[in-house]
Amino acid sequence: LYIIAAEIVGMQERNHGISIIIPIYNEERRIAKCIERTVDYFRNHTNWDFEIVIANDASNDKTADIIESFSRADNSIRILSWPIRQGKGLSIKKAAFSATKQYVGYMDADLAAEPCEFERLIKFIDDYDIVIGSRLVREGLPPVERPISRSFLSHSYSLLFRALFMVPICDPQCGFKLFKRQALLDLCNHINNNAYVFDSELVIKAIKLGYRVREVPINWRHIGGSKIHAANQIIAMGGDMFSLWYNMHGGHRSQLKRISERHLDVQNQ
């Protein structure tokens, strides 16, 4: 009986499918390692049915050649490409609508968070609609080490985000998230920003729409070689955030109210 029960549980776990979206732009130096690590984790260390959806945002280096070679060799890897840049947000949205599995996650190609960190998120996804990886919530994990300027920017953004939107999520911008597929597709139809604050708007809209959200600490490490200058990022993110605040609070104040605990199931771990 125990053996039969174990086999049934194994079959149920196998039926849980996950699509992993990796948005990329000019990642010829890093994408091969990212794909190899992601495939290895889901194929050899989990029982999940998986696919990897690479959203190639008009890369103009050798990225396309590299990802196509992986795709030809492995039918679990699919590629979406477009000739004109869409931005990370729109790339993720387009990839989400092409995802075929029960759950959909996305991660960055730099492996700042390894694919194995999805294990921390997966164990909550049956009870929540969205599970957010966090670099700021630690709960016993080692602190994230990064340059002081980046750390200051991240903590400042977190404080401003929570003050403006009254949302109890510390790290909305972390690019490591997992969703029930239908929840993500619904959210994609409500998100307007496709650039810097895509992740933040996603979190805000999720809470406003009553989705169950959980923030979970993950191991994360700073990876150099960012294509975005810190000063430019501050200006762009600040402008986008206040624009988002105006549209949701100032421009449409009557539509927004603070969600009470009986409508919102948000927990920080």
Short mmCIF file of C-alpha atoms in Angstrom, two decimals:
data_model
loop_
_atom_site.label_atom_id
_atom_site.label_comp_id
_atom_site.label_asym_id
_atom_site.label_seq_id
_atom_site.Cartn_x
_atom_site.Cartn_y
_atom_site.Cartn_z
CA LEU A 1 0.00 0.00 0.00
CA TYR A 2 2.81 2.39 0.89
CA ILE A 3 4.50 1.68 -2.45
CA ILE A 4 1.26 2.28 -4.35
CA ALA A 5 0.65 5.51 -2.44
CA ALA A 6 4.17 6.69 -3.18
CA GLU A 7 3.68 5.93 -6.88
CA ILE A 8 0.41 7.87 -6.92
CA VAL A 9 2.07 10.86 -5.25
CA GLY A 10 4.90 10.64 -7.77
CA MET A 11 2.40 10.64 -10.66
CA GLN A 12 0.62 13.65 -9.18
CA GLU A 13 3.89 15.53 -8.82
CA ARG A 14 4.78 14.65 -12.40
CA ASN A 15 1.48 16.07 -13.58
CA HIS A 16 2.47 19.44 -12.13
CA GLY A 17 3.90 21.25 -15.11
CA ILE A 18 6.00 24.41 -15.03
CA SER A 19 6.99 26.84 -17.75
CA ILE A 20 10.13 28.86 -17.03
CA ILE A 21 10.41 32.13 -18.93
CA ILE A 22 13.87 33.62 -19.42
CA PRO A 23 13.73 37.13 -20.94
CA ILE A 24 16.99 38.02 -22.67
CA TYR A 25 18.68 40.78 -24.61
CA ASN A 26 22.27 40.36 -25.87
CA GLU A 27 23.18 37.55 -23.47
CA GLU A 28 25.71 35.70 -25.63
CA ARG A 29 28.14 35.42 -22.70
CA ARG A 30 25.68 34.03 -20.16
CA ILE A 31 22.71 32.34 -21.80
CA ALA A 32 24.36 28.95 -22.45
CA LYS A 33 25.24 28.49 -18.78
CA CYS A 34 21.78 29.63 -17.76
CA ILE A 35 20.03 27.13 -20.04
CA GLU A 36 22.30 24.28 -18.98
CA ARG A 37 21.73 24.95 -15.27
CA THR A 38 17.97 25.33 -15.69
CA VAL A 39 17.54 22.16 -17.75
CA ASP A 40 19.76 20.18 -15.37
CA TYR A 41 17.81 21.28 -12.30
CA PHE A 42 14.32 20.54 -13.59
CA ARG A 43 15.28 17.35 -15.46
CA ASN A 44 17.56 15.76 -12.89
CA HIS A 45 16.49 17.19 -9.54
CA THR A 46 12.69 17.46 -9.78
CA ASN A 47 9.77 15.31 -10.91
CA TRP A 48 8.08 18.18 -12.71
CA ASP A 49 7.09 18.30 -16.35
CA PHE A 50 8.80 21.47 -17.59
CA GLU A 51 9.46 23.69 -20.54
CA ILE A 52 11.82 26.63 -20.93
CA VAL A 53 10.54 29.59 -22.93
CA ILE A 54 13.31 31.95 -23.99
CA ALA A 55 12.00 35.40 -24.85
CA ASN A 56 14.64 36.94 -27.10
CA ASP A 57 14.07 40.70 -27.16
CA ALA A 58 15.70 41.58 -30.50
CA SER A 59 19.23 40.60 -29.49
CA ASN A 60 21.79 41.74 -32.05
CA ASP A 61 24.79 39.72 -30.89
CA LYS A 62 25.26 35.93 -31.13
CA THR A 63 22.50 35.17 -28.62
CA ALA A 64 20.06 33.93 -31.28
CA ASP A 65 22.55 31.40 -32.68
CA ILE A 66 23.30 30.03 -29.21
CA ILE A 67 19.70 29.58 -28.10
CA GLU A 68 18.69 28.06 -31.43
CA SER A 69 21.38 25.39 -31.05
CA PHE A 70 19.96 24.47 -27.63
CA SER A 71 16.41 24.43 -28.95
CA ARG A 72 17.29 22.11 -31.84
CA ALA A 73 18.86 19.65 -29.41
CA ASP A 74 16.14 19.71 -26.74
CA ASN A 75 12.40 19.92 -27.40
CA SER A 76 11.78 21.21 -23.87
CA ILE A 77 13.33 24.53 -24.95
CA ARG A 78 11.22 26.93 -27.00
CA ILE A 79 12.23 30.31 -28.42
CA LEU A 80 10.17 33.43 -28.98
CA SER A 81 11.88 36.24 -30.85
CA TRP A 82 10.88 39.61 -32.24
CA PRO A 83 12.80 42.00 -34.49
CA ILE A 84 12.04 45.18 -32.52
CA ARG A 85 12.71 45.61 -28.82
CA GLN A 86 9.67 45.12 -26.63
CA GLY A 87 11.10 45.64 -23.15
CA LYS A 88 11.35 43.01 -20.42
CA GLY A 89 7.74 43.38 -19.33
CA LEU A 90 6.18 42.89 -22.74
CA SER A 91 8.58 40.04 -23.47
CA ILE A 92 7.40 38.25 -20.34
CA LYS A 93 3.75 38.91 -21.15
CA LYS A 94 4.08 37.51 -24.68
CA ALA A 95 5.94 34.47 -23.36
CA ALA A 96 3.31 33.93 -20.66
CA PHE A 97 0.56 33.64 -23.25
CA SER A 98 2.59 31.01 -25.08
CA ALA A 99 3.29 28.98 -21.91
CA THR A 100 1.60 25.60 -21.84
CA LYS A 101 2.12 24.40 -18.27
CA GLN A 102 0.07 24.70 -15.09
CA TYR A 103 2.52 27.03 -13.39
CA VAL A 104 4.67 29.75 -14.92
CA GLY A 105 7.83 31.26 -13.46
CA TYR A 106 10.41 33.69 -14.73
CA MET A 107 14.04 34.29 -13.89
CA ASP A 108 16.99 36.36 -15.09
CA ALA A 109 19.64 34.94 -17.39
CA ASP A 110 22.52 36.08 -15.18
CA LEU A 111 21.78 33.34 -12.61
CA ALA A 112 21.81 35.80 -9.73
CA ALA A 113 19.24 33.35 -8.39
CA GLU A 114 19.94 29.77 -9.39
CA PRO A 115 17.11 27.63 -10.82
CA CYS A 116 17.19 25.49 -7.67
CA GLU A 117 15.75 28.48 -5.77
CA PHE A 118 12.42 27.67 -7.41
CA GLU A 119 12.23 24.86 -4.87
CA ARG A 120 11.58 27.49 -2.19
CA LEU A 121 8.71 28.91 -4.25
CA ILE A 122 7.21 25.69 -5.57
CA LYS A 123 6.26 24.37 -2.15
CA PHE A 124 3.86 27.33 -1.68
CA ILE A 125 2.31 27.56 -5.14
CA ASP A 126 -0.57 25.15 -4.50
CA ASP A 127 -1.85 27.45 -1.74
CA TYR A 128 -1.05 30.80 -3.36
CA ASP A 129 -1.58 32.36 -6.76
CA ILE A 130 1.78 34.13 -6.83
CA VAL A 131 5.00 33.39 -4.95
CA ILE A 132 7.62 36.13 -5.03
CA GLY A 133 11.31 35.55 -4.43
CA SER A 134 12.84 38.15 -2.13
CA ARG A 135 16.37 39.50 -1.73
CA LEU A 136 15.39 41.67 1.23
CA VAL A 137 13.41 39.24 3.37
CA ARG A 138 16.00 36.83 4.77
CA GLU A 139 14.51 34.74 7.62
CA GLY A 140 17.71 32.88 8.38
CA LEU A 141 19.26 32.95 4.91
CA PRO A 142 22.63 34.72 4.62
CA PRO A 143 22.45 38.42 3.77
CA VAL A 144 22.77 39.39 0.13
CA GLU A 145 26.15 40.95 -0.59
CA ARG A 146 26.20 43.65 -3.22
CA PRO A 147 27.77 47.09 -3.81
CA ILE A 148 26.64 49.73 -1.32
CA SER A 149 25.07 51.81 -4.07
CA ARG A 150 22.93 48.89 -5.25
CA SER A 151 21.95 47.96 -1.73
CA PHE A 152 20.95 51.56 -0.97
CA LEU A 153 18.89 51.74 -4.16
CA SER A 154 17.11 48.47 -3.41
CA HIS A 155 16.22 49.34 0.19
CA SER A 156 15.17 52.88 -0.73
CA TYR A 157 12.95 51.60 -3.50
CA SER A 158 11.37 49.10 -1.11
CA LEU A 159 10.56 51.79 1.45
CA LEU A 160 9.14 54.15 -1.16
CA PHE A 161 7.11 51.38 -2.78
CA ARG A 162 5.49 50.35 0.49
CA ALA A 163 4.84 53.96 1.50
CA LEU A 164 3.24 54.92 -1.80
CA PHE A 165 1.16 51.83 -2.42
CA MET A 166 0.64 50.46 1.11
CA VAL A 167 1.54 46.97 -0.08
CA PRO A 168 3.34 44.69 2.41
CA ILE A 169 5.83 43.30 -0.11
CA CYS A 170 9.46 44.20 0.49
CA ASP A 171 11.05 43.27 -2.83
CA PRO A 172 8.57 43.66 -5.69
CA GLN A 173 11.36 44.16 -8.24
CA CYS A 174 13.02 40.79 -7.76
CA GLY A 175 12.96 39.06 -11.15
CA PHE A 176 12.32 35.62 -9.70
CA LYS A 177 8.62 34.78 -9.44
CA LEU A 178 6.22 31.87 -9.78
CA PHE A 179 2.52 31.99 -10.73
CA LYS A 180 -0.50 29.92 -11.32
CA ARG A 181 -0.77 30.29 -15.09
CA GLN A 182 -4.28 31.73 -15.19
CA ALA A 183 -3.41 34.33 -12.56
CA LEU A 184 -0.44 35.52 -14.59
CA LEU A 185 -2.45 35.70 -17.80
CA ASP A 186 -5.11 37.76 -16.08
CA LEU A 187 -2.50 40.10 -14.61
CA CYS A 188 -0.85 40.55 -18.01
CA ASN A 189 -4.08 42.09 -19.24
CA HIS A 190 -3.97 44.68 -16.44
CA ILE A 191 -0.32 45.75 -16.60
CA ASN A 192 0.61 48.84 -18.62
CA ASN A 193 4.30 49.33 -17.81
CA ASN A 194 6.70 47.17 -19.80
CA ALA A 195 9.94 48.71 -18.55
CA TYR A 196 11.52 49.28 -15.14
CA VAL A 197 8.50 48.94 -12.86
CA PHE A 198 6.79 46.04 -14.63
CA ASP A 199 7.38 43.81 -11.61
CA SER A 200 6.09 46.42 -9.19
CA GLU A 201 2.92 47.04 -11.15
CA LEU A 202 2.37 43.30 -11.36
CA VAL A 203 2.53 42.98 -7.57
CA ILE A 204 0.25 45.98 -7.00
CA LYS A 205 -2.34 44.78 -9.50
CA ALA A 206 -2.21 41.25 -8.08
CA ILE A 207 -3.06 42.53 -4.63
CA LYS A 208 -5.69 44.93 -5.91
CA LEU A 209 -7.38 42.08 -7.78
CA GLY A 210 -7.39 39.91 -4.67
CA TYR A 211 -4.84 37.29 -5.67
CA ARG A 212 -3.11 35.37 -2.89
CA VAL A 213 0.52 36.47 -2.73
CA ARG A 214 3.43 35.17 -0.68
CA GLU A 215 6.94 36.61 -0.45
CA VAL A 216 9.67 34.03 0.17
CA PRO A 217 13.38 34.63 0.83
CA ILE A 218 15.77 33.22 -1.76
CA ASN A 219 19.52 32.95 -2.10
CA TRP A 220 20.70 35.65 -4.45
CA ARG A 221 24.11 37.00 -5.42
CA HIS A 222 25.15 40.18 -7.15
CA ILE A 223 26.29 39.67 -10.72
CA GLY A 224 28.31 42.40 -12.40
CA GLY A 225 28.00 43.46 -16.01
CA SER A 226 24.62 45.15 -15.83
CA LYS A 227 23.62 46.93 -19.04
CA ILE A 228 21.89 49.64 -17.01
CA HIS A 229 23.79 52.53 -15.41
CA ALA A 230 22.74 52.99 -11.78
CA ALA A 231 22.06 56.73 -12.13
CA ASN A 232 19.92 56.24 -15.22
CA GLN A 233 18.09 53.43 -13.46
CA ILE A 234 17.25 55.62 -10.47
CA ILE A 235 15.83 58.36 -12.68
CA ALA A 236 13.85 55.96 -14.86
CA MET A 237 12.49 53.88 -11.98
CA GLY A 238 11.58 56.96 -9.97
CA GLY A 239 9.69 58.47 -12.88
CA ASP A 240 7.90 55.22 -13.66
CA MET A 241 6.97 54.65 -10.03
CA PHE A 242 5.42 58.08 -9.54
CA SER A 243 3.63 57.76 -12.87
CA LEU A 244 2.23 54.44 -11.67
CA TRP A 245 1.21 56.02 -8.36
CA TYR A 246 -0.57 58.87 -10.11
CA ASN A 247 -2.47 56.57 -12.45
CA MET A 248 -3.60 54.34 -9.59
CA HIS A 249 -4.01 56.89 -6.79
CA GLY A 250 -4.25 60.36 -8.25
CA GLY A 251 -5.73 59.69 -11.66
CA HIS A 252 -8.10 56.98 -10.49
CA ARG A 253 -8.31 57.46 -6.73
CA SER A 254 -11.89 56.31 -6.59
CA GLN A 255 -10.86 52.91 -7.95
CA LEU A 256 -8.19 52.18 -5.37
CA LYS A 257 -8.61 51.43 -1.69
CA ARG A 258 -6.42 49.64 0.74
CA ILE A 259 -7.16 45.93 0.74
CA SER A 260 -8.25 44.61 4.12
CA GLU A 261 -6.83 41.42 5.58
CA ARG A 262 -9.99 39.49 4.85
CA HIS A 263 -9.52 40.11 1.12
CA LEU A 264 -5.76 39.80 0.99
CA ASP A 265 -3.65 36.82 1.95
CA VAL A 266 -0.15 38.24 1.80
CA GLN A 267 2.49 36.77 4.03
CA ASN A 268 6.18 37.56 4.38
CA GLN A 269 8.41 34.70 5.30
#
